[in-house]
Tab-separated table of C-alpha atoms and ligand atoms in Angstrom:
chain	number	residue	atom	x	y	z
A	1	MET	CA	61.684	-27.504	64.437
A	2	ALA	CA	62.333	-26.593	60.795
A	3	MET	CA	60.964	-29.072	58.380
A	4	PRO	CA	62.439	-29.788	55.139
A	5	ILE	CA	60.472	-27.916	52.425
A	6	THR	CA	59.841	-29.886	49.149
A	7	VAL	CA	58.589	-28.812	45.973
A	8	SER	CA	58.821	-32.399	44.536
A	9	SER	CA	60.026	-31.237	41.282
A	10	SER	CA	59.651	-34.705	39.683
A	11	GLU	CA	55.905	-35.001	40.481
A	12	THR	CA	54.716	-31.292	40.343
A	13	LYS	CA	53.415	-30.456	36.973
A	14	ASP	CA	54.122	-26.726	36.090
A	15	LEU	CA	51.221	-24.496	36.706
A	16	LEU	CA	48.117	-25.828	35.768
A	17	ARG	CA	45.490	-23.761	34.282
A	18	MET	CA	41.753	-24.568	33.698
A	19	GLU	CA	40.755	-23.730	30.185
A	20	ARG	CA	37.300	-22.553	30.395
A	21	VAL	CA	34.987	-23.609	27.687
A	22	GLY	CA	31.851	-21.691	26.823
A	23	THR	CA	31.053	-17.968	27.506
A	24	HIS	CA	34.407	-16.488	26.789
A	25	SER	CA	35.963	-19.273	24.628
A	26	HIS	CA	36.124	-17.127	21.603
A	27	ILE	CA	38.489	-14.763	23.418
A	28	ARG	CA	42.186	-15.395	22.597
A	29	GLY	CA	43.981	-12.335	23.951
A	30	LEU	CA	43.417	-8.501	24.252
A	31	GLY	CA	43.974	-7.946	20.577
A	32	LEU	CA	46.641	-5.244	20.994
A	33	ASP	CA	49.466	-4.423	18.697
A	34	ASP	CA	53.289	-3.968	19.904
A	35	LYS	CA	52.327	-0.397	21.297
A	36	TYR	CA	49.397	-1.727	23.359
A	37	GLU	CA	47.009	0.079	20.887
A	38	PRO	CA	43.997	-2.017	20.609
A	39	ARG	CA	42.980	-3.228	17.206
A	40	ALA	CA	39.279	-2.693	16.235
A	41	SER	CA	38.725	-6.524	16.248
A	42	SER	CA	41.364	-9.001	17.090
A	43	GLN	CA	41.944	-12.229	19.050
A	44	GLY	CA	38.017	-12.429	19.601
A	45	MET	CA	37.985	-9.022	21.189
A	46	VAL	CA	36.004	-6.118	19.825
A	47	GLY	CA	35.669	-2.585	20.737
A	48	GLN	CA	35.968	-1.496	24.299
A	49	LEU	CA	39.265	0.156	23.242
A	50	LYS	CA	40.077	2.303	26.185
A	51	ALA	CA	39.469	-0.545	28.634
A	52	ARG	CA	41.439	-2.954	26.635
A	53	LYS	CA	44.374	-0.513	26.280
A	54	ALA	CA	44.390	-0.140	30.070
A	55	ALA	CA	44.272	-3.745	30.592
A	56	GLY	CA	47.336	-4.061	27.991
A	57	ILE	CA	49.290	-1.661	30.153
A	58	THR	CA	48.418	-3.560	33.367
A	59	LEU	CA	49.645	-6.647	31.566
A	60	ALA	CA	52.981	-4.991	30.924
A	61	MET	CA	53.300	-4.117	34.432
A	62	ILE	CA	52.355	-7.776	35.564
A	63	LYS	CA	54.938	-9.102	33.227
A	64	ALA	CA	57.693	-6.826	34.375
A	65	GLY	CA	56.948	-8.099	37.805
A	66	LYS	CA	57.850	-5.028	39.591
A	67	THR	CA	54.647	-3.890	40.971
A	68	PRO	CA	53.073	-6.529	43.228
A	69	GLY	CA	50.127	-5.605	45.433
A	70	ARG	CA	48.464	-3.450	42.805
A	71	ALA	CA	44.685	-3.519	42.830
A	72	ILE	CA	42.532	-2.763	39.683
A	73	LEU	CA	38.833	-2.535	39.429
A	74	ILE	CA	37.014	-3.078	36.170
A	75	ALA	CA	33.827	-1.500	36.643
A	76	GLY	CA	30.843	-1.162	34.187
A	77	PRO	CA	27.309	-2.114	33.498
A	78	PRO	CA	26.489	-5.873	33.028
A	79	SER	CA	27.478	-7.601	29.936
A	80	THR	CA	30.050	-4.911	28.780
A	81	GLY	CA	32.899	-7.413	28.801
A	82	LYS	CA	34.588	-7.195	32.202
A	83	THR	CA	34.914	-10.782	32.828
A	84	ALA	CA	35.842	-11.130	29.043
A	85	ILE	CA	38.814	-8.694	29.439
A	86	ALA	CA	40.094	-10.541	32.660
A	87	MET	CA	39.964	-13.814	30.709
A	88	ALA	CA	41.815	-12.099	27.852
A	89	MET	CA	44.580	-11.018	30.209
A	90	ALA	CA	44.891	-14.624	31.583
A	91	GLN	CA	45.441	-15.816	27.970
A	92	GLU	CA	47.979	-13.187	27.210
A	93	LEU	CA	50.076	-13.891	30.531
A	94	GLY	CA	51.070	-17.359	29.219
A	95	THR	CA	51.647	-20.372	31.197
A	96	ASP	CA	54.418	-19.287	33.285
A	97	VAL	CA	52.659	-16.510	35.242
A	98	PRO	CA	49.710	-17.935	37.580
A	99	PHE	CA	46.464	-16.531	37.066
A	100	THR	CA	43.747	-17.412	39.581
A	101	SER	CA	40.088	-16.667	38.896
A	102	LEU	CA	37.617	-16.556	41.643
A	103	ALA	CA	33.976	-15.382	41.864
A	104	ALA	CA	33.627	-13.705	45.319
A	105	SER	CA	30.673	-15.723	46.414
A	106	GLU	CA	33.003	-18.885	46.166
A	107	ILE	CA	34.804	-17.908	49.575
A	108	PHE	CA	31.572	-18.507	51.543
A	109	SER	CA	32.176	-22.177	52.083
A	110	LEU	CA	31.445	-24.180	55.078
A	111	GLU	CA	34.728	-25.975	55.185
A	112	MET	CA	36.894	-23.122	55.121
A	113	SER	CA	37.028	-19.805	56.946
A	114	LYS	CA	36.739	-16.732	54.443
A	115	THR	CA	40.144	-15.536	55.164
A	116	GLU	CA	41.606	-18.985	54.647
A	117	ALA	CA	39.936	-19.180	51.348
A	118	LEU	CA	41.232	-15.736	50.359
A	119	THR	CA	44.744	-16.526	51.578
A	120	GLN	CA	44.527	-19.803	49.458
A	121	ALA	CA	43.702	-17.780	46.411
A	122	PHE	CA	46.433	-15.126	47.160
A	123	ARG	CA	48.974	-17.971	47.439
A	124	ARG	CA	47.638	-19.663	44.147
A	125	SER	CA	48.480	-16.493	42.418
A	126	ILE	CA	52.056	-16.158	43.378
A	127	GLY	CA	54.544	-18.386	41.330
A	128	VAL	CA	57.836	-19.377	42.695
A	129	ARG	CA	60.344	-19.982	39.842
A	130	ILE	CA	62.693	-22.636	40.933
A	131	LYS	CA	66.083	-23.084	39.177
A	132	GLU	CA	67.526	-26.487	39.819
A	133	GLU	CA	70.739	-27.995	38.511
A	134	SER	CA	70.286	-31.492	37.640
A	135	GLU	CA	73.096	-33.864	36.540
A	136	LEU	CA	72.710	-35.627	33.338
A	137	ILE	CA	74.462	-38.175	31.515
A	138	GLU	CA	73.901	-37.636	27.708
A	139	GLY	CA	75.399	-39.706	24.993
A	140	GLU	CA	74.898	-41.911	22.038
A	141	VAL	CA	74.318	-45.585	22.584
A	142	VAL	CA	76.965	-47.890	21.354
A	143	GLU	CA	75.746	-51.038	22.739
A	144	ILE	CA	73.107	-52.542	25.286
A	145	GLN	CA	74.079	-55.835	26.538
A	146	ILE	CA	71.567	-57.700	29.024
A	147	ASP	CA	72.265	-60.897	30.905
A	148	ARG	CA	69.164	-62.608	32.379
A	149	SER	CA	69.874	-64.759	35.330
A	150	LEU	CA	68.852	-68.487	34.960
A	151	THR	CA	65.599	-68.059	36.783
A	152	GLY	CA	64.730	-65.071	34.828
A	153	GLY	CA	63.922	-63.127	37.872
A	154	SER	CA	66.667	-60.331	37.731
A	155	LYS	CA	68.544	-58.735	34.909
A	156	THR	CA	71.670	-57.234	34.846
A	157	GLY	CA	73.459	-55.466	31.945
A	158	LYS	CA	75.844	-53.003	30.563
A	159	LEU	CA	75.163	-49.979	28.532
A	160	THR	CA	77.928	-48.241	26.436
A	161	LEU	CA	77.477	-44.689	25.758
A	162	LYS	CA	79.787	-42.285	23.835
A	163	THR	CA	80.410	-38.743	22.878
A	164	THR	CA	82.449	-37.555	20.149
A	165	ASP	CA	85.457	-37.364	22.795
A	166	MET	CA	84.817	-40.426	25.170
A	167	GLU	CA	83.120	-43.767	25.559
A	168	THR	CA	82.089	-45.239	29.023
A	169	ILE	CA	80.443	-48.580	30.044
A	170	TYR	CA	77.692	-48.216	32.793
A	171	ASP	CA	76.400	-51.180	34.795
A	172	LEU	CA	72.544	-51.382	34.615
A	173	GLY	CA	70.196	-52.710	37.267
A	174	THR	CA	66.724	-54.104	36.658
A	175	LYS	CA	64.986	-50.821	36.881
A	176	MET	CA	67.175	-49.200	34.258
A	177	ILE	CA	66.731	-52.110	31.946
A	178	GLU	CA	63.128	-51.683	32.267
A	179	SER	CA	63.144	-48.029	31.336
A	180	LEU	CA	65.432	-48.658	28.428
A	181	ASP	CA	63.011	-51.111	27.303
A	182	LYS	CA	60.085	-48.916	27.758
A	183	GLU	CA	61.602	-46.197	25.717
A	184	LYS	CA	62.773	-48.627	23.208
A	185	VAL	CA	66.272	-47.410	23.289
A	186	MET	CA	68.559	-48.972	20.733
A	187	ALA	CA	72.243	-48.729	19.649
A	188	GLY	CA	72.437	-45.564	17.763
A	189	ASP	CA	69.917	-43.471	19.770
A	190	VAL	CA	71.063	-40.335	21.532
A	191	ILE	CA	69.765	-40.452	25.165
A	192	THR	CA	69.927	-38.531	28.421
A	193	ILE	CA	69.639	-40.132	31.840
A	194	ASP	CA	68.786	-37.898	34.699
A	195	LYS	CA	71.120	-38.932	37.567
A	196	ALA	CA	68.695	-38.192	40.516
A	197	SER	CA	65.480	-39.821	39.116
A	198	GLY	CA	66.991	-42.405	36.643
A	199	ARG	CA	64.590	-40.948	33.957
A	200	ILE	CA	65.639	-41.548	30.414
A	201	THR	CA	64.873	-39.317	27.571
A	202	LYS	CA	65.384	-40.133	23.946
A	203	LEU	CA	66.657	-37.311	22.171
A	204	GLY	CA	66.815	-38.718	18.547
A	205	ARG	CA	68.991	-40.944	16.427
A	206	SER	CA	72.650	-40.049	15.808
A	207	PHE	CA	73.344	-38.853	12.231
A	208	THR	CA	76.197	-41.507	12.003
A	209	ARG	CA	73.499	-44.018	11.999
A	210	ALA	CA	71.238	-42.306	9.485
A	211	ARG	CA	72.221	-44.993	6.745
A	212	ASP	CA	71.389	-47.939	8.917
A	213	TYR	CA	69.471	-50.894	7.504
A	214	ASP	CA	66.833	-50.875	10.265
A	215	ALA	CA	63.527	-49.630	9.555
A	216	MET	CA	62.687	-46.054	10.717
A	217	GLY	CA	59.600	-44.114	10.536
A	218	SER	CA	59.305	-40.834	8.793
A	219	ASP	CA	59.114	-39.168	12.059
A	220	THR	CA	62.514	-40.163	13.268
A	221	LYS	CA	64.541	-37.328	14.387
A	222	PHE	CA	68.261	-37.078	13.826
A	223	VAL	CA	70.593	-35.412	16.285
A	224	GLN	CA	74.385	-34.988	16.402
A	225	CYS	CA	76.415	-37.135	18.611
A	226	PRO	CA	76.935	-35.129	21.730
A	227	GLU	CA	80.469	-33.392	22.283
A	228	GLY	CA	82.494	-33.421	25.265
A	229	GLU	CA	81.908	-35.026	28.701
A	230	LEU	CA	79.256	-37.685	29.028
A	231	GLN	CA	78.216	-36.082	32.399
A	232	LYS	CA	76.716	-32.671	32.243
A	233	ARG	CA	74.951	-30.160	34.484
A	234	LYS	CA	71.951	-28.674	33.213
A	235	GLU	CA	69.792	-25.937	34.675
A	236	VAL	CA	65.997	-26.723	34.723
A	237	VAL	CA	63.444	-23.958	35.622
A	238	HIS	CA	59.939	-24.703	36.671
A	239	THR	CA	57.411	-22.521	38.168
A	240	VAL	CA	55.028	-23.694	41.000
A	241	SER	CA	52.668	-21.745	43.115
A	242	LEU	CA	53.085	-20.821	46.658
A	243	HIS	CA	49.866	-22.766	47.396
A	244	GLU	CA	51.101	-25.788	45.657
A	245	ILE	CA	54.110	-25.790	47.844
A	246	ASP	CA	51.891	-25.189	50.982
A	247	VAL	CA	49.589	-28.165	50.054
A	248	ILE	CA	52.551	-30.476	49.318
A	249	ASN	CA	54.135	-29.836	52.597
A	250	SER	CA	51.010	-29.840	54.805
A	251	ARG	CA	50.028	-33.407	54.457
A	252	THR	CA	51.545	-36.812	53.821
A	253	GLN	CA	49.612	-37.427	50.710
A	254	GLY	CA	49.477	-33.584	49.945
A	255	PHE	CA	50.174	-33.930	46.327
A	256	LEU	CA	46.997	-35.928	45.775
A	257	ALA	CA	45.129	-33.196	47.507
A	258	LEU	CA	46.254	-30.617	44.742
A	259	PHE	CA	43.878	-32.696	42.252
A	260	SER	CA	41.083	-33.552	44.482
A	261	GLY	CA	40.963	-29.855	45.758
A	262	ASP	CA	40.370	-31.182	49.170
A	263	THR	CA	43.050	-29.128	50.925
A	264	GLY	CA	41.410	-28.182	53.957
A	265	GLU	CA	42.777	-25.269	55.990
A	266	ILE	CA	46.528	-24.858	55.965
A	267	LYS	CA	48.370	-24.277	59.161
A	268	GLN	CA	50.015	-20.771	59.704
A	269	GLU	CA	53.140	-22.495	60.837
A	270	VAL	CA	53.555	-24.464	57.592
A	271	ARG	CA	53.113	-21.180	55.600
A	272	ASP	CA	55.587	-19.203	57.885
A	273	GLN	CA	58.249	-21.848	57.265
A	274	ILE	CA	57.651	-22.157	53.381
A	275	ASN	CA	57.748	-18.226	53.405
A	276	SER	CA	61.139	-18.271	55.121
A	277	LYS	CA	62.350	-21.213	52.942
A	278	VAL	CA	61.366	-19.250	49.815
A	279	ALA	CA	63.071	-16.093	50.902
A	280	GLU	CA	66.160	-18.216	51.673
A	281	TRP	CA	66.208	-19.618	48.091
A	282	ARG	CA	65.688	-16.081	46.639
A	283	GLU	CA	68.788	-14.847	48.406
A	284	GLU	CA	70.795	-17.894	47.077
A	285	GLY	CA	69.462	-17.049	43.722
A	286	LYS	CA	67.876	-20.523	43.536
A	287	ALA	CA	64.314	-19.067	43.154
A	288	ASP	CA	62.326	-15.979	41.876
A	289	ILE	CA	59.022	-14.825	42.871
A	290	VAL	CA	56.690	-14.413	40.093
A	291	PRO	CA	53.684	-12.234	41.209
A	292	GLY	CA	50.771	-13.425	39.226
A	293	VAL	CA	47.092	-12.259	39.015
A	294	LEU	CA	44.179	-12.879	41.246
A	295	PHE	CA	40.942	-12.086	39.528
A	296	ILE	CA	37.820	-11.630	42.028
A	297	ASP	CA	34.761	-11.439	39.890
A	298	GLU	CA	31.543	-9.880	41.410
A	299	VAL	CA	33.518	-8.235	44.140
A	300	HIS	CA	30.669	-6.749	45.656
A	301	MET	CA	29.821	-9.994	47.143
A	302	LEU	CA	32.782	-9.952	49.555
A	303	ASP	CA	32.036	-8.491	52.873
A	304	ILE	CA	33.549	-6.161	55.206
A	305	GLU	CA	35.869	-8.561	56.967
A	306	CYS	CA	37.128	-9.846	53.347
A	307	PHE	CA	37.691	-6.081	52.304
A	308	SER	CA	39.807	-5.463	55.324
A	309	PHE	CA	41.798	-8.633	54.693
A	310	LEU	CA	42.411	-7.472	51.317
A	311	ASN	CA	43.714	-3.994	52.497
A	312	ARG	CA	46.192	-5.806	54.433
A	313	ALA	CA	47.062	-8.523	52.203
A	314	LEU	CA	47.787	-6.095	49.224
A	315	GLU	CA	50.487	-4.781	51.293
A	316	ASP	CA	52.492	-7.930	51.721
A	317	ASP	CA	55.740	-8.087	49.828
A	318	MET	CA	54.683	-11.372	48.172
A	319	ALA	CA	51.288	-10.029	46.883
A	320	PRO	CA	49.758	-10.638	43.483
A	321	ILE	CA	48.089	-8.181	41.377
A	322	VAL	CA	44.543	-8.244	42.244
A	323	ILE	CA	41.771	-7.513	39.682
A	324	MET	CA	38.294	-7.089	40.577
A	325	ALA	CA	35.183	-6.640	38.644
A	326	SER	CA	31.821	-5.352	39.575
A	327	ASN	CA	28.613	-4.333	37.748
A	328	ARG	CA	27.082	-2.596	40.883
A	329	GLY	CA	26.369	1.206	41.469
A	330	VAL	CA	26.077	2.510	45.057
A	331	THR	CA	25.158	-0.366	46.988
A	332	ASN	CA	25.224	-1.902	50.407
A	333	ILE	CA	28.747	-2.947	51.750
A	334	ARG	CA	27.980	-6.504	52.874
A	335	GLY	CA	28.053	-7.040	56.477
A	336	THR	CA	27.437	-3.403	57.096
A	337	LYS	CA	24.481	-0.962	56.950
A	338	TYR	CA	26.450	1.463	54.913
A	339	LYS	CA	26.328	2.170	51.276
A	340	ALA	CA	29.169	2.733	49.038
A	341	PRO	CA	30.085	2.796	45.300
A	342	HIS	CA	30.306	-0.828	43.940
A	343	GLY	CA	29.666	-1.797	47.590
A	344	ILE	CA	33.420	-1.216	48.199
A	345	PRO	CA	34.418	0.586	51.447
A	346	ALA	CA	36.380	3.892	50.874
A	347	ASP	CA	39.778	2.481	52.320
A	348	LEU	CA	39.934	-0.035	49.694
A	349	ARG	CA	38.612	2.073	46.918
A	350	ASP	CA	41.457	4.476	47.716
A	351	ARG	CA	44.000	1.475	46.918
A	352	LEU	CA	42.252	0.834	43.568
A	353	THR	CA	42.756	2.130	40.048
A	354	THR	CA	39.648	1.696	37.994
A	355	ILE	CA	39.224	0.530	34.493
A	356	SER	CA	35.648	1.410	33.133
A	357	THR	CA	33.790	-0.389	30.634
A	358	SER	CA	30.924	1.251	28.822
A	359	ALA	CA	27.872	-0.199	26.817
A	360	TYR	CA	28.573	-1.425	23.128
A	361	GLU	CA	27.647	0.291	19.950
A	362	GLU	CA	25.729	-1.511	17.322
A	363	LYS	CA	28.529	-2.236	15.085
A	364	ASP	CA	30.504	-3.910	17.985
A	365	ILE	CA	27.453	-6.007	19.055
A	366	ARG	CA	27.147	-7.016	15.445
A	367	GLN	CA	30.735	-8.045	15.285
A	368	ILE	CA	30.646	-9.755	18.555
A	369	LEU	CA	27.762	-11.948	17.360
A	370	ASN	CA	29.527	-12.669	14.099
A	371	ILE	CA	32.449	-14.087	16.231
A	372	ARG	CA	30.117	-15.897	18.474
A	373	CYS	CA	28.355	-17.531	15.425
A	374	VAL	CA	31.808	-18.979	14.201
A	375	GLU	CA	32.749	-20.194	17.685
A	376	GLU	CA	29.434	-21.943	18.109
A	377	ASP	CA	29.468	-23.257	14.669
A	378	VAL	CA	26.211	-21.464	13.314
A	379	GLU	CA	25.568	-20.358	9.942
A	380	MET	CA	23.241	-17.262	10.105
A	381	SER	CA	21.969	-15.164	7.230
A	382	ASP	CA	22.609	-11.345	7.086
A	383	ASP	CA	19.115	-10.433	7.795
A	384	ALA	CA	18.955	-12.642	10.850
A	385	LYS	CA	22.183	-11.114	12.207
A	386	ASP	CA	20.696	-7.578	11.738
A	387	VAL	CA	17.636	-8.657	13.725
A	388	LEU	CA	19.871	-10.360	16.263
A	389	THR	CA	21.959	-7.196	16.564
A	390	ARG	CA	19.097	-5.153	17.182
A	391	ILE	CA	17.787	-7.314	19.845
A	392	GLY	CA	21.336	-6.965	21.527
A	393	VAL	CA	21.298	-3.140	21.427
A	394	GLU	CA	17.594	-3.251	22.983
A	395	THR	CA	18.136	-5.958	25.519
A	396	SER	CA	21.728	-6.994	26.245
A	397	LEU	CA	24.735	-8.354	24.486
A	398	ARG	CA	24.600	-11.461	26.608
A	399	TYR	CA	20.980	-12.257	25.876
A	400	SER	CA	21.417	-11.920	22.040
A	401	ILE	CA	24.533	-14.315	22.330
A	402	HIS	CA	22.471	-16.858	24.129
A	403	LEU	CA	19.909	-16.838	21.309
A	404	ILE	CA	22.324	-18.115	18.847
A	405	THR	CA	22.526	-21.673	19.627
A	406	ALA	CA	18.828	-21.828	20.382
A	407	ALA	CA	17.972	-20.225	16.986
A	408	ASN	CA	20.242	-22.842	15.279
A	409	LEU	CA	18.182	-25.724	17.020
A	410	VAL	CA	15.000	-24.205	15.871
A	411	SER	CA	16.382	-23.888	12.279
A	412	ARG	CA	17.495	-27.392	12.265
A	413	LYS	CA	13.972	-28.533	13.418
A	414	ARG	CA	12.647	-27.122	10.244
A	415	LYS	CA	15.577	-29.013	8.233
A	416	ALA	CA	17.322	-25.512	7.317
A	417	THR	CA	21.141	-25.284	7.485
A	418	ILE	CA	21.230	-21.378	7.940
A	419	VAL	CA	19.549	-19.555	10.679
A	420	ASP	CA	17.139	-17.110	9.379
A	421	VAL	CA	14.937	-14.294	10.674
A	422	GLN	CA	12.026	-16.538	11.563
A	423	ASP	CA	14.247	-18.541	13.851
A	424	ILE	CA	15.468	-15.597	15.613
A	425	LYS	CA	11.865	-14.302	16.013
A	426	ARG	CA	10.745	-17.804	17.292
A	427	VAL	CA	13.330	-17.858	19.966
A	428	TYR	CA	12.789	-14.297	20.811
A	429	SER	CA	9.194	-15.147	21.623
A	430	LEU	CA	10.194	-18.338	23.317
A	431	PHE	CA	12.764	-16.826	25.810
A	432	LEU	CA	12.196	-13.582	27.599
A	433	ASP	CA	15.027	-11.104	28.136
A	434	GLU	CA	15.388	-9.431	31.480
A	435	LYS	CA	12.930	-6.462	30.813
A	436	ARG	CA	10.326	-8.556	29.229
A	437	SER	CA	10.275	-11.045	32.172
A	438	VAL	CA	9.947	-8.293	34.723
A	439	GLN	CA	7.288	-6.799	32.552
A	440	TYR	CA	5.473	-10.174	32.351
A	441	MET	CA	5.885	-10.682	36.230
A	442	LYS	CA	4.371	-7.086	36.834
A	443	ASP	CA	1.295	-7.828	34.520
A	444	TYR	CA	0.585	-11.114	36.364
A	445	GLU	CA	1.765	-9.982	39.860
A	446	ASP	CA	-1.079	-11.055	41.823
A	447	GLN	CA	-0.941	-14.622	40.637
A	448	TYR	CA	2.602	-15.097	42.131
A	449	MET	CA	3.156	-16.079	45.804
A	450	TYR	CA	4.035	-13.761	48.534
A	451	ASN	CA	4.097	-10.843	46.158
A	452	ASP	CA	4.873	-7.551	47.969
A	453	GLN	CA	2.954	-4.841	46.396
A	454	SER	CA	4.818	-2.014	48.411
A	455	GLU	CA	8.050	-3.175	46.948
A	456	LYS	CA	9.173	-1.309	43.747
A	457	VAL	CA	11.140	-3.391	41.214
A	458	VAL	CA	14.420	-1.873	40.359
A	459	GLU	CA	14.595	-2.019	36.583
A	460	GLY	CA	17.703	-2.796	34.813
A	461	THR	CA	19.840	-3.397	38.059
A	462	PRO	CA	20.517	-6.817	39.656
A	463	MET	CA	18.915	-7.951	42.577
A	464	GLU	CA	20.291	-6.330	45.902
A	465	MET	CA	21.706	-8.671	48.433
B	1	ATP	N1	34.896	-6.698	23.642
B	1	ATP	C1	34.247	-7.892	23.506
B	1	ATP	N2	34.709	-8.717	22.448
B	1	ATP	C2	34.181	-9.953	22.262
B	1	ATP	N3	33.362	-10.579	23.114
B	1	ATP	C3	32.900	-9.907	24.202
B	1	ATP	C4	33.405	-8.568	24.394
B	1	ATP	N4	32.892	-7.980	25.428
B	1	ATP	C5	31.971	-9.102	26.030
B	1	ATP	N5	32.059	-10.201	25.098
B	1	ATP	C6	31.338	-11.442	25.256
B	1	ATP	O1	29.918	-11.021	25.688
B	1	ATP	C7	29.537	-11.830	26.813
B	1	ATP	C8	29.192	-10.824	28.110
B	1	ATP	O2	30.440	-10.354	28.609
B	1	ATP	P1	30.928	-10.565	29.962
B	1	ATP	O3	30.501	-11.724	30.518
B	1	ATP	O4	32.312	-10.287	29.883
B	1	ATP	O5	30.199	-9.312	30.712
B	1	ATP	P2	30.630	-8.709	32.116
B	1	ATP	O6	30.852	-7.333	31.963
B	1	ATP	O7	31.477	-9.467	32.978
B	1	ATP	O8	29.156	-8.702	32.783
B	1	ATP	P3	28.555	-8.967	34.272
B	1	ATP	O9	28.714	-7.640	34.799
B	1	ATP	O10	27.166	-9.274	34.087
B	1	ATP	O11	29.351	-10.032	34.851
B	1	ATP	C9	30.523	-12.937	27.100
B	1	ATP	O12	30.251	-13.810	26.174
B	1	ATP	C10	31.952	-12.070	26.524
B	1	ATP	O13	32.735	-13.211	26.136
B	2	MG	MG1	31.084	-10.903	34.552
């Protein structure tokens, strides 16, 4: 039995996007010009020019919406801006194209199978742009007349609306009277009433009433009295993701599940029916598919089952563009005993186009640190920045970024307003970077528990899984 598919347009908000504050909050875009040429430093982005340009071209591809199912791998050493580039792409896409960000380890959950988690992530990344015609009544209020019954229980009334060409009287029920009250609608306001939902929107005050005696705030907006018919048809467009449609239709209180995140597994039948309904809408010209972006960070954490799922899922005609990131070299493919570059099997690598990022030069690091100081609201002397930049070159960009706020706290402790070299030195001695912490561990290895003397520490590469 085919169930009615709803997208509950009055309730669904258009695509929600989580704004991440923190590590990448200084990034506002890729910093490219109209020709996709990267500016040396713009929108919080510095250096890494080739990768940014490639990301920009990818963006153009996504915006054109013609190439679903592409997979792109951003590969490079740790802290070279892979995640930052993906976040910049998300910013550039705007709110109408879905962007889902996922760390590969997130799919290993007890409540949901891995493939279900991946399917949900895929469907979150596909937007359905739905065009709906709604019937509106739009006019200037001439008069509102309300009659209370003797007991005061129910109210009835009449609303007179006009355009430049006509005038009509509408009967009002209790609910409409309440919403008119709530919106503080008065004679002389230009309003629209959505016929289906009864929602009233105030557009502004009519110019003809501009000289009225009643007090008006400076923010009063004046509009023309509408022309023509009072009843109008208007096209409203809103975008929801396939996953949202799935959730709304899979449970009675499905809409709430969207907020709580408690969606559970969604039945394949529900998805099939939604797919065919969406296909129908597309044919009727009522909806468009907007292939968005699924970003899978730390992709080497996926296992062989997930990789083969991806192979197939990318071939679906409703696939998003999948962007992956990895900092691994040749490593184990999870779930097998084989090794492969980035821990990704050859058949998936064959479907990928790769953007590579490389270590930053000193001047780039300095510039990024400058930007982070502004972002974290920290004032720092030039000498201190020199030292911090050198630390960044010798350890990692991320480590030096992390010292900014710590150094600021230390400087405040000595009642200074500007972070100076001594503060940087202090935090550098308090917090070890990766290399020094390994060295420290080696120096005192016999004091640690279960220390395996035969095992050699792989320096500079993250822990193997
Ligand atoms: N080109 C850049 N411009 C501005 N900020 C950057 C740039 N590259 C990196 N950063 C910042 O440096 C920090 C580290 O970068 P990021 O987290 O993107 O590295 P990554 O390549 O994802 O590393 P990992 O492989 O360890 O995940 C972040 O705070 C990021 O916002
Ligand atoms: Mg990262």
